Amino acid sequence: MTAIGAPAAQRARGSRDPNLVRLLVMLVFVFVLMTILRPAEFATLADFNSMMRQFPEYGIMAIGMSLTMITGGIDLGVVGTANLSAIVAATFLIGTVPVGAAPAQVVPYLIVAVLLALATGLACGAIAGTLISRFNIPAILATLGTQQLFTGIGIGITSGRPQSHLPLLYSKIGNTEFLHFFPLSFVLFVVVALAVGFLLSRTRFGAYVYMIGTNAKAARYAGLNNASIILRTYMISGLLSSVAGLIMMARANSAKADYGAPYTLQCVLIAVLGGIDPNGGFGKIQGVTLAILILQFLSSGLNMFNSVSNFYRDVIWGGVLILVLVFNYFFSRRANRRAIREAS
Amino acid sequence: MTVLTSRRMLGRPEPWVFAAIVALSLLVQARSGQFFTGNNLVDLARALIVPGLFSVGCMMVIVSGGIDVSFTAIASLAMYVTDKVILPEDYGGSVLLAYAISAGLGLLMGALNGVLVAFLRLPTLIVTLGTASLYTGLMFGAFAASASGVPPAIAAHGKQILFTAVNNDLGLTSTMPVHVLILAGVLFLVFLLLRYTMLGRGIYAIGGDEAAAERAGFNVRAIKMFLYCLVGALAGVTGIVRISMIDYADPSSMLGMELTVIAAVVLGGTRVTGGVGTLTGTILGVALMTILENSLILMGIPTYWSRAFTGAIIIIGTGVTARQIGLTRRRDRALSTPSKGAQA
């Protein structure tokens, strides 16, 4: 109810999106705060470089998660999908690449491994999407189940051990820096963000995604093939998760079934912070990107305080998530009232 | 008349879950010959107590149209604070005090969920994901929790047993702890609540149709607030049950259990969209899950695959119920259309 009111009020006040403005203010605030608290370490070039290595893996998953949340669903299986994709690629590489092969010989194997990982991601997404769109299982339960299933398959394949001893060339390529500064993972993130942003704002498919999220029944009566569109959003989410999995694999130089366990909550937090309505229908990739940056600044800043236990991060993520929800509630209620006043 | 009732019975999931339990028991008995032994049955009953207690609260939340993933975090934090912070290390008084304190702490934590869900109408999954992260973070961060011993009062409580079952073939003995009476008591009280009070009927009414429940005069906010407080308090009690049964306070031993519990509740026929669910079905669902988990080895499934197995069970269980709902709806529509035609 309140959710529908907020964008109406936004439209009434012109094209300026108050959510993006709020996020920008928050970003600047966190940035300035951290710069004041830790001037020697925060916001140095080296720090930016290390941040650019950290956020793409969960950032790309968060974009996939956001896409499914815009349709009114959720994909809690992103981390499981990422790990399973990486495990498939790693198992393939370990099993096939001959020992002591020259880099040139390894390249075809790497290409196949990457394709296998992406195919795994698509398949995982297709499973989740089918369960949700054809069998009408609520997205929450379906993806809780797929998260267990994919992680479980990963554990089963690897007997719970990390898959290491990958060809060196893989992590070498994975850690390439463009212009000696921009890591490959960061470039991938930018490409993904631009592509999904374009998909959502400039294509028919994007418009359908918003329509289904706003009112699935109305979308169906308008002649949309809801099942097929929902299936495709989960497949995109799966594909993006597998990209994130490949990045994680390059960073850790191994694949394991339980890497990145806290990322699930972090992705939900990013989506909600970025202005994606958990009930579906609203939110932009620009907002999600800003939310990713805010979180990365916070987390990098916190890293510089040695006294802060890693476990406080859980407290902070959980706390921030709830605060943002509460804030959005009061904000949209106020905007709603204003919209009613303006209308009358 | 009898035909009608038996047909109606078969439309309900409980008989099917029961049939599955019987079939599974016979299978395990056939393969191992050890299922229908006194000590195995007592062991199963013992393993059922904690998930059983959790499932009662979980079922009520799902019936009300929500979903809660924070109850294991509440149970862990409540029992840990009770055990390590509030009670002295050599506490030897009544164990009831430990239960009361833990239940009280659980109630407070549940109340936070309640405020966010009932008054701000925030999505239950995201709220409870956030609070779960908050509570586990507090436990490991602020209280630096690690596995530790329990005071004499709780340890003594854990050694109270009702009877001992001896397996003469294998020379194994199993004890039935007194905690099974707590489960029985909770089941009885919740049965009375759901069956005979307006509050209990309100929980079903909200889950069926919140707007209709409100029009019918139910105080939706108060009922939800009560529900989340109750579920929190129940989780607190469960925490003490757990640590006294295993004789030490392990902060992470319950975390992650929530998925299996949700799966069991859904398997037991609780409708994930709310409004439908029974205690009988829930306990049958928990029994089925417990037997499955405890019989994986007997059935020859390697332990590394148990997580994938749980995931598959969640998906199949929710899929079957979702399909049933779809079929009922279609049947209702098929029945209502011609009657409308006849009126016209």
XYZ file of C-alpha atoms in Angstrom:
688
model
C 0.000 0.000 0.000
C 2.574 2.466 1.173
C 4.931 1.161 -1.444
C 2.689 2.249 -4.255
C 2.345 5.700 -2.747
C 6.037 6.446 -2.625
C 6.862 6.409 -6.323
C 3.634 8.266 -7.064
C 4.911 11.046 -4.857
C 8.263 10.846 -6.573
C 6.695 11.294 -9.945
C 4.660 14.243 -8.711
C 7.830 16.065 -7.776
C 9.509 15.613 -11.111
C 12.155 13.240 -12.305
C 14.557 13.743 -9.391
C 14.603 10.472 -7.483
C 14.706 11.193 -3.737
C 15.902 7.678 -2.983
C 19.011 8.128 -5.118
C 19.641 11.523 -3.544
C 19.329 10.016 -0.071
C 21.739 7.217 -0.994
C 24.237 9.699 -2.418
C 24.087 11.746 0.779
C 24.629 8.588 2.799
C 27.545 7.562 0.594
C 29.235 10.933 1.020
C 28.551 10.838 4.765
C 30.122 7.403 5.254
C 33.033 8.382 3.033
C 33.732 11.606 4.920
C 33.276 9.915 8.288
C 35.770 7.193 7.476
C 38.222 9.670 5.980
C 38.132 11.716 9.179
C 38.416 8.678 11.455
C 41.159 6.923 9.502
C 42.841 9.529 7.292
C 46.056 7.570 6.816
C 44.455 4.381 5.533
C 40.975 5.086 4.203
C 40.461 6.460 0.716
C 44.065 6.018 -0.325
C 44.711 4.659 -3.811
C 45.750 1.291 -2.379
C 42.558 1.202 -0.347
C 40.412 1.923 -3.409
C 42.195 -0.818 -5.246
C 41.555 -3.334 -2.485
C 37.904 -2.277 -2.271
C 37.542 -2.825 -6.006
C 38.708 -6.377 -5.443
C 36.188 -7.011 -2.688
C 32.783 -5.771 -3.706
C 32.316 -7.161 -7.241
C 31.707 -10.727 -6.042
C 28.837 -9.885 -3.727
C 27.849 -6.855 -5.805
C 27.120 -9.001 -8.844
C 25.099 -11.422 -6.697
C 23.208 -8.483 -5.195
C 22.251 -7.284 -8.669
C 20.890 -10.745 -9.483
C 19.022 -10.846 -6.192
C 17.598 -7.355 -6.845
C 16.262 -8.432 -10.203
C 14.309 -11.273 -8.613
C 13.098 -8.994 -5.820
C 11.691 -6.536 -8.364
C 9.428 -9.333 -9.632
C 8.196 -9.710 -6.056
C 10.307 -12.814 -5.412
C 13.694 -13.352 -3.823
C 16.658 -15.554 -4.648
C 18.200 -16.926 -1.468
C 20.141 -19.425 -3.553
C 22.682 -16.979 -5.018
C 25.583 -18.064 -2.809
C 24.865 -21.769 -3.283
C 24.701 -21.246 -7.041
C 27.970 -19.289 -7.050
C 29.815 -21.972 -5.101
C 28.377 -24.860 -7.078
C 29.349 -23.173 -10.370
C 32.870 -22.585 -9.100
C 33.108 -26.180 -7.860
C 32.013 -27.518 -11.256
C 34.638 -25.379 -13.000
C 37.339 -26.257 -10.475
C 36.585 -29.981 -10.558
C 36.742 -29.904 -14.341
C 40.077 -28.070 -14.337
C 41.637 -30.302 -11.695
C 40.415 -33.422 -13.438
C 41.431 -32.579 -16.993
C 44.349 -30.155 -17.211
C 47.552 -32.215 -17.603
C 50.223 -31.588 -14.989
C 52.868 -29.129 -16.128
C 50.919 -27.942 -19.168
C 52.125 -24.757 -20.844
C 49.855 -21.706 -20.429
C 48.868 -21.799 -24.097
C 47.683 -25.376 -23.661
C 45.620 -24.459 -20.589
C 43.595 -21.721 -22.272
C 41.064 -24.003 -24.018
C 40.470 -25.818 -20.720
C 39.862 -22.485 -18.998
C 37.334 -21.479 -21.641
C 35.453 -24.754 -21.225
C 35.606 -24.418 -17.419
C 34.148 -20.903 -17.544
C 31.409 -22.027 -19.937
C 30.636 -24.980 -17.668
C 30.350 -22.652 -14.667
C 28.040 -20.277 -16.529
C 25.923 -23.204 -17.719
C 25.697 -24.473 -14.132
C 24.537 -21.031 -13.011
C 21.897 -20.915 -15.737
C 20.729 -24.421 -14.839
C 20.514 -23.565 -11.122
C 18.524 -20.450 -11.976
C 16.291 -22.456 -14.274
C 15.569 -24.951 -11.481
C 14.651 -22.190 -9.026
C 12.665 -20.340 -11.685
C 10.751 -23.470 -12.697
C 9.867 -24.292 -9.100
C 8.563 -20.760 -8.617
C 6.833 -20.107 -11.928
C 5.502 -23.570 -12.865
C 5.005 -25.268 -9.496
C 3.908 -22.062 -7.737
C 6.199 -22.623 -4.761
C 6.686 -19.322 -2.913
C 10.088 -17.890 -3.901
C 11.284 -17.795 -0.293
C 10.795 -21.514 0.260
C 11.839 -22.597 -3.208
C 15.142 -20.742 -2.951
C 15.745 -21.735 0.680
C 15.461 -25.247 -0.703
C 17.681 -24.643 -3.726
C 20.291 -22.970 -1.516
C 20.405 -26.146 0.598
C 20.332 -28.354 -2.471
C 23.093 -26.543 -4.382
C 25.325 -26.205 -1.310
C 24.610 -29.834 -0.510
C 25.516 -30.984 -4.013
C 28.696 -28.919 -3.712
C 29.559 -30.631 -0.417
C 28.680 -33.995 -1.916
C 30.916 -33.540 -4.966
C 33.870 -32.263 -2.972
C 33.324 -34.219 0.268
C 33.342 -30.819 1.956
C 36.966 -30.103 1.052
C 38.215 -27.058 -0.855
C 39.048 -27.714 -4.515
C 42.484 -26.157 -4.809
C 45.534 -26.701 -7.036
C 43.915 -24.896 -9.948
C 46.071 -23.968 -12.941
C 48.001 -20.831 -12.010
C 46.879 -19.175 -15.215
C 43.300 -18.983 -13.910
C 44.000 -16.796 -10.917
C 46.554 -14.892 -12.977
C 43.861 -13.943 -15.487
C 41.363 -13.402 -12.687
C 43.658 -10.925 -11.006
C 44.556 -8.957 -14.130
C 44.497 -5.209 -13.619
C 43.498 -2.889 -16.424
C 45.611 0.269 -16.595
C 47.454 -1.234 -13.604
C 44.579 -0.202 -11.395
C 41.165 -1.631 -12.308
C 40.890 -5.348 -11.447
C 39.115 -7.603 -13.937
C 36.413 -8.353 -11.363
C 35.644 -4.633 -11.088
C 35.371 -4.322 -14.860
C 33.020 -7.310 -14.876
C 30.915 -5.649 -12.202
C 30.639 -2.436 -14.225
C 29.621 -4.414 -17.310
C 26.999 -6.370 -15.350
C 25.590 -3.253 -13.676
C 25.337 -1.416 -17.001
C 23.810 -4.413 -18.760
C 21.183 -5.104 -16.100
C 20.474 -1.383 -15.744
C 19.897 -1.213 -19.499
C 17.788 -4.367 -19.429
C 15.537 -2.954 -16.721
C 15.121 0.587 -17.941
C 15.324 0.365 -21.707
C 13.897 -2.980 -22.795
C 10.465 -4.509 -22.995
C 11.607 -7.365 -20.781
C 12.550 -4.833 -18.085
C 9.134 -3.194 -18.252
C 7.493 -6.629 -17.902
C 9.627 -7.386 -14.852
C 8.347 -4.237 -13.136
C 4.762 -4.966 -14.200
C 4.827 -8.458 -12.720
C 6.307 -7.112 -9.507
C 3.671 -4.417 -9.214
C 0.688 -6.634 -9.906
C 1.200 -10.147 -11.204
C -2.484 -10.730 -11.831
C -2.900 -7.528 -13.831
C 0.223 -8.416 -15.806
C -1.267 -11.803 -16.674
C -4.543 -10.268 -17.790
C -2.551 -7.789 -19.860
C -1.337 -10.808 -21.825
C 2.116 -11.287 -20.324
C 3.565 -14.753 -20.032
C 4.408 -14.384 -16.334
C 5.875 -17.852 -15.954
C 8.355 -17.368 -18.764
C 9.428 -13.903 -17.574
C 9.897 -15.073 -13.978
C 11.848 -18.090 -15.178
C 14.133 -15.821 -17.159
C 14.793 -13.453 -14.215
C 15.912 -16.392 -12.057
C 18.079 -17.665 -14.886
C 19.740 -14.257 -15.128
C 20.227 -14.288 -11.363
C 21.782 -17.753 -11.616
C 24.046 -16.651 -14.454
C 25.228 -13.608 -12.480
C 25.807 -15.802 -9.424
C 28.034 -18.071 -11.460
C 30.046 -15.029 -12.586
C 30.425 -14.103 -8.909
C 31.452 -17.691 -8.197
C 34.168 -17.514 -10.865
C 35.455 -14.291 -9.300
C 35.500 -15.878 -5.837
C 37.350 -18.836 -7.276
C 39.997 -16.561 -8.790
C 40.459 -14.645 -5.548
C 40.684 -17.680 -3.265
C 42.428 -19.761 -5.926
C 40.091 -22.570 -4.927
C 36.411 -23.460 -4.778
C 34.522 -24.653 -1.711
C 30.869 -25.313 -0.911
C 30.633 -22.849 1.967
C 32.525 -19.785 0.754
C 30.767 -16.470 1.231
C 28.034 -17.684 3.588
C 27.227 -14.174 4.921
C 26.712 -12.853 1.396
C 23.059 -13.939 1.304
C 22.045 -11.520 4.033
C 24.368 -8.876 2.656
C 22.686 -9.112 -0.759
C 19.214 -8.730 0.761
C 20.513 -5.771 2.751
C 22.027 -4.155 -0.344
C 18.820 -4.595 -2.334
C 16.624 -3.136 0.413
C 19.102 -0.337 1.146
C 19.291 0.401 -2.578
C 15.561 1.034 -2.715
C 14.278 -2.277 -4.067
C 10.818 -2.816 -2.617
C 10.731 -6.322 -1.085
C 7.097 -6.546 -2.193
C 8.178 -6.055 -5.787
C 7.691 -3.528 -8.534
C 10.136 -0.799 -7.559
C 13.822 -0.101 -7.419
C 16.679 0.737 -9.730
C 20.109 -0.666 -10.374
C 21.621 2.790 -9.774
C 20.323 2.619 -6.205
C 21.652 -0.901 -5.750
C 25.085 0.182 -7.004
C 25.173 3.080 -4.547
C 24.149 0.704 -1.751
C 26.996 -1.647 -2.676
C 29.465 1.241 -2.428
C 28.057 2.403 0.917
C 28.408 -1.094 2.330
C 31.929 -1.479 0.991
C 33.016 1.859 2.505
C 31.495 0.845 5.838
C 33.090 -2.548 5.772
C 36.530 -1.298 4.683
C 36.372 1.399 7.300
C 35.459 -1.111 10.001
C 38.354 -3.305 8.935
C 40.694 -0.526 9.969
C 39.546 -0.741 13.562
C 41.324 -3.778 14.919
C 39.277 -3.763 18.089
C 36.044 -4.387 16.199
C 35.411 -8.120 16.136
C 34.326 -9.634 12.853
C 31.175 -10.779 14.576
C 30.073 -7.192 15.048
C 29.751 -7.122 11.303
C 26.726 -9.426 11.652
C 25.286 -7.037 14.209
C 25.916 -4.082 11.926
C 24.489 -5.717 8.795
C 21.432 -6.922 10.680
C 21.002 -3.596 12.438
C 21.450 -1.520 9.285
C 18.966 -3.732 7.428
C 16.296 -3.199 10.085
C 17.010 0.523 10.411
C 16.722 0.992 6.654
C 13.420 -0.891 6.624
C 12.074 1.249 9.468
C 13.338 4.432 7.829
C 11.803 3.488 4.473
C 8.529 2.760 6.243
C 8.293 6.188 7.825
C 9.609 7.893 4.725
C 7.133 6.275 2.372
C 4.294 6.917 4.818
C 5.149 10.613 4.853
C 5.466 10.696 1.071
C 2.161 8.906 0.854
C 0.425 11.492 3.009
C 1.928 14.274 0.945
C 0.727 12.616 -2.242
C -2.776 12.374 -0.822
C -2.676 16.031 0.215
C -1.461 17.091 -3.238
C -4.096 15.015 -4.926
C -6.961 16.508 -2.947
C -21.253 -39.839 5.187
C -18.384 -42.109 6.098
C -17.296 -42.144 2.464
C -17.233 -38.384 2.485
C -15.140 -38.158 5.649
C -12.615 -40.704 4.464
C -12.329 -38.894 1.160
C -11.888 -35.658 3.008
C -9.246 -37.321 5.153
C -7.289 -38.352 2.071
C -7.363 -34.784 0.799
C -5.452 -33.768 3.930
C -1.680 -34.259 4.037
C -1.515 -35.870 7.515
C -2.467 -39.428 6.467
C 0.078 -39.274 3.665
C 2.839 -38.095 5.972
C 1.883 -40.871 8.360
C 1.961 -43.401 5.522
C 5.397 -42.090 4.519
C 6.627 -42.562 8.095
C 5.330 -46.133 8.183
C 6.851 -46.926 4.791
C 10.191 -45.427 5.769
C 10.226 -47.288 9.074
C 9.552 -50.582 7.330
C 12.297 -49.840 4.808
C 14.843 -49.085 7.496
C 13.701 -52.118 9.464
C 14.098 -54.304 6.390
C 17.584 -52.998 5.658
C 19.003 -52.870 9.152
C 16.674 -54.857 11.356
C 17.249 -52.230 14.035
C 14.376 -49.810 13.545
C 11.686 -51.282 15.790
C 13.935 -51.717 18.778
C 13.247 -49.997 22.067
C 16.445 -48.009 22.090
C 16.127 -46.792 18.499
C 12.600 -45.551 19.101
C 13.664 -43.804 22.304
C 16.605 -42.251 20.472
C 14.265 -40.971 17.790
C 11.883 -39.519 20.384
C 14.857 -37.879 22.031
C 16.041 -36.365 18.743
C 12.530 -35.116 18.079
C 12.189 -32.958 21.210
C 14.129 -29.829 20.172
C 12.945 -29.630 16.538
C 9.461 -30.473 17.815
C 9.458 -27.499 20.191
C 10.774 -25.195 17.467
C 8.243 -26.471 14.960
C 5.258 -25.482 17.113
C 6.241 -21.800 17.010
C 7.328 -22.015 13.397
C 3.980 -23.548 12.413
C 2.009 -20.749 14.079
C 4.045 -18.070 12.274
C 3.550 -19.767 8.896
C -0.175 -20.198 9.615
C -0.371 -16.447 10.282
C 1.024 -15.854 6.782
C 4.600 -15.039 7.803
C 7.890 -16.876 7.987
C 10.444 -16.802 10.790
C 14.101 -17.707 10.372
C 15.275 -16.112 13.624
C 14.007 -18.591 16.230
C 17.233 -20.587 16.412
C 19.226 -17.375 16.864
C 16.809 -16.302 19.620
C 17.100 -19.692 21.325
C 20.899 -19.596 21.147
C 21.304 -16.057 22.467
C 18.631 -16.496 25.170
C 20.140 -19.704 26.520
C 23.681 -18.356 26.319
C 22.935 -15.143 28.203
C 20.933 -17.106 30.790
C 23.630 -19.698 31.176
C 26.790 -17.610 31.141
C 25.795 -14.073 32.060
C 22.816 -14.123 34.401
C 23.073 -17.379 36.333
C 26.160 -17.865 38.528
C 28.477 -20.624 37.387
C 27.671 -22.784 40.403
C 23.928 -22.139 40.314
C 22.241 -25.084 41.996
C 18.693 -23.836 42.608
C 15.540 -24.589 40.674
C 15.895 -25.099 36.945
C 12.570 -23.326 36.522
C 14.386 -20.045 37.077
C 16.669 -20.801 34.128
C 13.624 -21.539 31.986
C 11.897 -18.352 33.140
C 14.893 -16.123 32.424
C 15.553 -17.683 29.025
C 11.879 -17.482 28.086
C 11.811 -13.847 29.172
C 14.849 -12.986 27.061
C 13.359 -14.874 24.139
C 10.114 -12.972 24.579
C 11.958 -9.642 24.412
C 13.787 -10.675 21.254
C 10.563 -11.964 19.736
C 8.925 -8.655 20.655
C 11.374 -6.825 18.379
C 10.271 -9.070 15.499
C 6.689 -8.419 16.577
C 6.988 -4.624 16.534
C 8.610 -4.652 13.096
C 6.118 -7.109 11.638
C 2.896 -6.102 13.370
C 3.206 -2.334 13.604
C 5.430 -1.441 10.674
C 4.061 -4.260 8.507
C 7.529 -5.110 7.216
C 8.139 -8.354 5.299
C 8.650 -11.133 7.843
C 11.469 -12.935 6.031
C 13.636 -9.849 5.732
C 12.930 -8.719 9.285
C 13.799 -12.096 10.768
C 16.880 -12.479 8.552
C 17.999 -9.128 9.961
C 17.237 -9.918 13.604
C 18.801 -13.381 13.291
C 22.015 -11.754 12.097
C 21.754 -9.187 14.894
C 21.306 -11.817 17.616
C 24.012 -14.200 16.428
C 26.371 -11.239 15.983
C 25.638 -10.067 19.532
C 26.199 -13.557 20.868
C 29.572 -14.051 19.207
C 30.636 -10.397 19.355
C 29.395 -8.821 22.576
C 29.311 -12.026 24.637
C 32.263 -13.693 22.868
C 30.321 -16.940 23.005
C 32.070 -20.277 22.819
C 31.064 -23.783 23.808
C 31.120 -23.989 27.586
C 29.688 -25.858 30.526
C 26.355 -25.446 32.251
C 25.591 -24.780 35.950
C 24.858 -27.824 38.158
C 21.128 -27.093 38.206
C 20.834 -27.377 34.439
C 23.193 -30.350 34.270
C 21.151 -32.191 36.894
C 17.964 -31.379 35.001
C 19.487 -32.930 31.926
C 20.075 -36.194 33.770
C 16.442 -36.542 34.851
C 15.063 -39.453 32.898
C 11.702 -41.103 32.625
C 12.829 -44.607 31.700
C 15.651 -46.488 30.016
C 15.338 -48.721 26.992
C 17.844 -51.524 26.547
C 18.719 -53.196 23.279
C 19.862 -56.672 24.262
C 21.183 -57.532 20.798
C 23.616 -54.634 20.594
C 23.978 -53.953 24.284
C 22.933 -50.316 23.787
C 20.801 -48.375 26.213
C 18.884 -45.184 25.511
C 17.254 -42.939 28.037
C 14.046 -40.991 27.635
C 14.695 -37.537 29.083
C 12.077 -35.732 31.143
C 12.100 -32.979 28.497
C 9.688 -34.983 26.408
C 7.064 -33.912 28.956
C 7.867 -30.262 28.172
C 7.166 -30.948 24.512
C 3.915 -32.681 25.461
C 2.923 -29.767 27.709
C 3.704 -27.162 25.050
C 1.739 -29.146 22.468
C -1.248 -29.380 24.810
C -1.237 -25.664 25.666
C -0.817 -24.590 22.064
C -3.563 -27.011 21.084
C -5.901 -25.301 23.562
C -4.773 -21.875 22.340
C -5.337 -22.628 18.673
C -8.543 -24.593 19.175
C -10.464 -22.804 21.890
C -9.377 -19.173 22.108
C -10.244 -16.213 19.911
C -6.550 -15.396 19.873
C -5.776 -18.772 18.333
C -8.589 -18.540 15.829
C -7.268 -15.059 15.031
C -3.899 -16.506 14.006
C -5.652 -18.689 11.426
C -7.922 -15.828 10.360
C -5.001 -13.462 9.707
C -3.235 -16.083 7.646
C -6.342 -16.809 5.628
C -7.079 -13.215 4.740
C -5.667 -10.375 6.762
C -8.066 -7.716 5.522
C -11.063 -9.969 6.135
C -9.799 -10.797 9.621
C -9.509 -7.115 10.405
C -13.046 -6.425 9.143
C -14.305 -9.346 11.193
C -13.054 -7.542 14.266
C -9.763 -9.260 14.980
C -7.094 -6.954 16.343
C -4.492 -7.957 13.789
C -1.635 -5.994 15.338
C -2.194 -7.335 18.832
C -2.486 -10.908 17.595
C 0.741 -10.672 15.576
C 2.552 -8.991 18.457
C 1.391 -11.751 20.814
C 2.383 -14.423 18.310
C 5.966 -13.233 17.830
C 6.417 -12.760 21.599
C 5.115 -16.288 22.191
C 7.382 -17.758 19.525
C 10.360 -15.929 21.063
C 9.540 -17.211 24.559
C 9.125 -20.754 23.217
C 12.516 -20.467 21.530
C 14.020 -19.375 24.861
C 12.603 -22.465 26.571
C 13.878 -24.659 23.744
C 17.374 -23.227 24.220
C 17.498 -24.439 27.839
C 16.030 -27.817 26.845
C 18.796 -28.177 24.309
C 21.738 -27.314 26.555
C 20.512 -29.446 29.427
C 20.043 -32.419 27.104
C 23.521 -32.195 25.607
C 25.047 -31.027 28.912
C 26.952 -28.050 27.549
C 26.128 -24.657 26.095
C 27.138 -24.679 22.450
C 26.211 -21.336 20.875
C 26.241 -22.635 17.316
C 24.688 -26.087 17.709
C 21.171 -24.849 16.976
C 21.999 -22.367 14.199
C 20.998 -23.664 10.793
C 18.342 -25.930 12.257
C 15.646 -23.447 11.194
C 15.631 -24.703 7.611
C 14.967 -28.303 8.570
C 12.252 -27.154 10.961
C 10.562 -25.029 8.300
C 10.805 -27.945 5.895
C 9.250 -30.273 8.465
C 6.401 -27.855 9.162
C 5.656 -27.463 5.471
C 5.919 -31.223 4.931
C 3.338 -31.628 7.686
C 0.782 -29.808 5.596
C 1.065 -26.259 6.907
C 0.178 -24.085 3.963
C 3.009 -21.719 3.115
C 0.564 -19.033 2.052
C -0.998 -19.063 5.519
C -4.303 -19.985 7.082
C -3.953 -23.763 7.151
C -1.917 -26.005 9.443
C -2.341 -28.486 12.260
C -0.263 -29.560 15.243
C -0.751 -33.221 14.299
C 0.621 -32.601 10.831
C 3.500 -30.551 12.203
C 4.611 -33.246 14.637
C 4.242 -35.888 11.933
C 6.368 -33.726 9.638
C 9.034 -33.348 12.320
C 8.933 -37.091 12.979
C 9.390 -37.811 9.284
C 12.355 -35.413 9.024
C 13.932 -36.813 12.192
C 13.591 -40.401 10.997
C 14.988 -39.414 7.597
C 17.993 -37.642 9.113
C 18.701 -40.411 11.592
C 18.284 -43.146 9.022
C 20.458 -41.722 6.247
C 23.353 -43.892 7.310
C 21.152 -46.932 7.816
C 19.829 -46.400 4.300
C 23.311 -46.164 2.866
C 23.355 -42.460 1.975
C 26.798 -40.941 2.622
C 26.791 -38.150 5.229
C 28.277 -35.649 2.780
C 25.063 -35.834 0.791
C 22.731 -35.249 3.729
C 22.495 -31.505 3.090
C 21.591 -31.985 -0.567
C 19.030 -34.495 0.675
C 17.470 -31.929 3.063
C 17.303 -29.415 0.223
C 15.602 -31.915 -2.034
C 13.089 -32.761 0.705
C 12.262 -29.066 1.221
C 11.704 -28.639 -2.505
C 9.640 -31.818 -2.940
C 7.610 -31.158 0.210
C 6.778 -27.558 -0.674
C 6.222 -28.553 -4.297
C 3.669 -31.187 -3.367
C 1.745 -28.849 -1.049
C 1.879 -25.991 -3.556
C 0.540 -28.362 -6.197
C -2.254 -29.496 -3.880
C -3.282 -25.891 -3.262
C -3.272 -25.259 -7.003
C -5.477 -28.299 -7.596
C -7.946 -27.327 -4.859
C -8.206 -23.821 -6.272
C -8.803 -25.148 -9.752
C -11.455 -27.517 -8.421
C -13.144 -24.659 -6.537
C -13.177 -22.573 -9.675
C -14.557 -25.456 -11.720
C -17.317 -25.905 -9.156
C -18.216 -22.249 -8.873
C -18.386 -21.362 -12.566
C -21.370 -23.546 -13.593
C -23.347 -22.552 -10.502
C -22.908 -18.920 -11.464
C -24.061 -19.818 -14.959
C -27.126 -21.506 -13.526
C -28.021 -18.397 -11.558
C -27.740 -16.260 -14.666
